[in-house]
């Protein structure tokens, strides 16, 4: 049951979409800061992959994955990054957007 509670929380936070230009200031943000950002804000974030890409493919219709850092978790929506796996430390650059929020 706890896994689904965590999943539900991750869906309520912001998602990141790849394929955009790099954040102008290059500062790595905390998830808690990203949650306060407006949609389409360019951000950089680092964290540990918490579930493999495609784990929720049938439900979300994408191959996104979750990352976690001390300030919280975030869902990363990207079909191209299939080689990341649970436990990997990643840096993500992308645009914010509301996802099921």
XYZ file of C-alpha atoms in Angstrom:
101
model
C 0.000 0.000 0.000
C 2.795 2.449 0.843
C 4.241 2.127 -2.665
C 0.981 3.393 -4.179
C 0.813 6.272 -1.681
C 4.301 7.326 -2.740
C 3.365 6.940 -6.411
C 0.277 9.089 -5.919
C 2.368 11.786 -4.288
C 4.906 11.737 -7.099
C 2.135 12.245 -9.647
C 0.991 15.355 -7.802
C 4.379 17.040 -8.040
C 5.731 18.625 -11.162
C 7.027 16.684 -14.109
C 10.038 17.513 -16.237
C 10.116 17.217 -19.991
C 13.392 16.790 -21.838
C 14.416 18.314 -25.113
C 14.538 21.940 -24.062
C 17.413 24.338 -23.680
C 19.635 24.387 -20.608
C 18.648 26.437 -17.589
C 20.264 29.852 -18.015
C 21.809 30.022 -14.554
C 22.893 26.350 -14.410
C 21.949 26.117 -10.710
C 20.804 22.681 -9.565
C 17.456 23.094 -7.815
C 15.887 21.233 -4.918
C 12.576 19.513 -5.655
C 10.854 21.770 -3.120
C 12.004 24.796 -5.176
C 10.846 23.212 -8.431
C 7.389 22.568 -6.977
C 7.013 26.348 -6.557
C 8.053 27.075 -10.156
C 5.594 28.142 -12.829
C 4.879 25.783 -15.735
C 7.487 25.914 -18.520
C 10.263 27.053 -16.152
C 13.705 25.746 -17.132
C 15.258 23.833 -14.229
C 18.171 21.532 -13.374
C 17.725 18.869 -10.694
C 19.816 15.953 -9.402
C 18.554 12.885 -7.605
C 18.438 9.111 -7.386
C 16.149 7.139 -9.705
C 13.417 5.581 -7.535
C 11.653 3.488 -10.168
C 12.661 2.296 -13.614
C 11.433 3.952 -16.819
C 8.157 2.432 -17.981
C 7.211 1.045 -14.558
C 3.815 2.708 -14.936
C 3.650 2.649 -18.747
C 0.107 1.305 -18.943
C -1.223 3.900 -16.533
C 0.698 6.954 -17.736
C 1.266 6.031 -21.398
C 4.906 7.088 -21.248
C 8.264 5.724 -20.141
C 8.979 8.260 -17.406
C 10.723 7.573 -14.117
C 10.906 9.008 -10.632
C 13.849 10.635 -8.921
C 14.292 11.430 -5.247
C 16.446 13.804 -3.245
C 16.289 14.866 0.397
C 13.786 17.644 -0.322
C 11.301 15.341 -2.103
C 10.515 13.387 -5.238
C 9.674 14.317 -8.790
C 8.393 12.492 -11.869
C 10.495 12.825 -15.018
C 8.568 12.347 -18.242
C 10.769 11.236 -21.117
C 10.441 8.277 -23.466
C 14.023 8.542 -24.760
C 15.858 7.787 -21.495
C 15.322 4.046 -21.249
C 18.835 3.236 -19.977
C 18.479 4.767 -16.518
C 17.606 2.325 -13.769
C 16.607 2.340 -10.129
C 19.484 3.510 -7.948
C 21.216 5.588 -10.654
C 22.145 9.142 -9.733
C 21.026 11.482 -12.504
C 21.033 15.161 -13.403
C 17.976 16.308 -15.309
C 17.569 19.521 -17.267
C 14.102 20.338 -18.485
C 10.875 22.330 -18.345
C 8.367 22.045 -15.550
C 4.715 21.254 -16.091
C 1.695 20.138 -14.102
C 0.905 16.431 -14.314
C -2.332 15.154 -12.734
C -2.205 18.199 -10.501
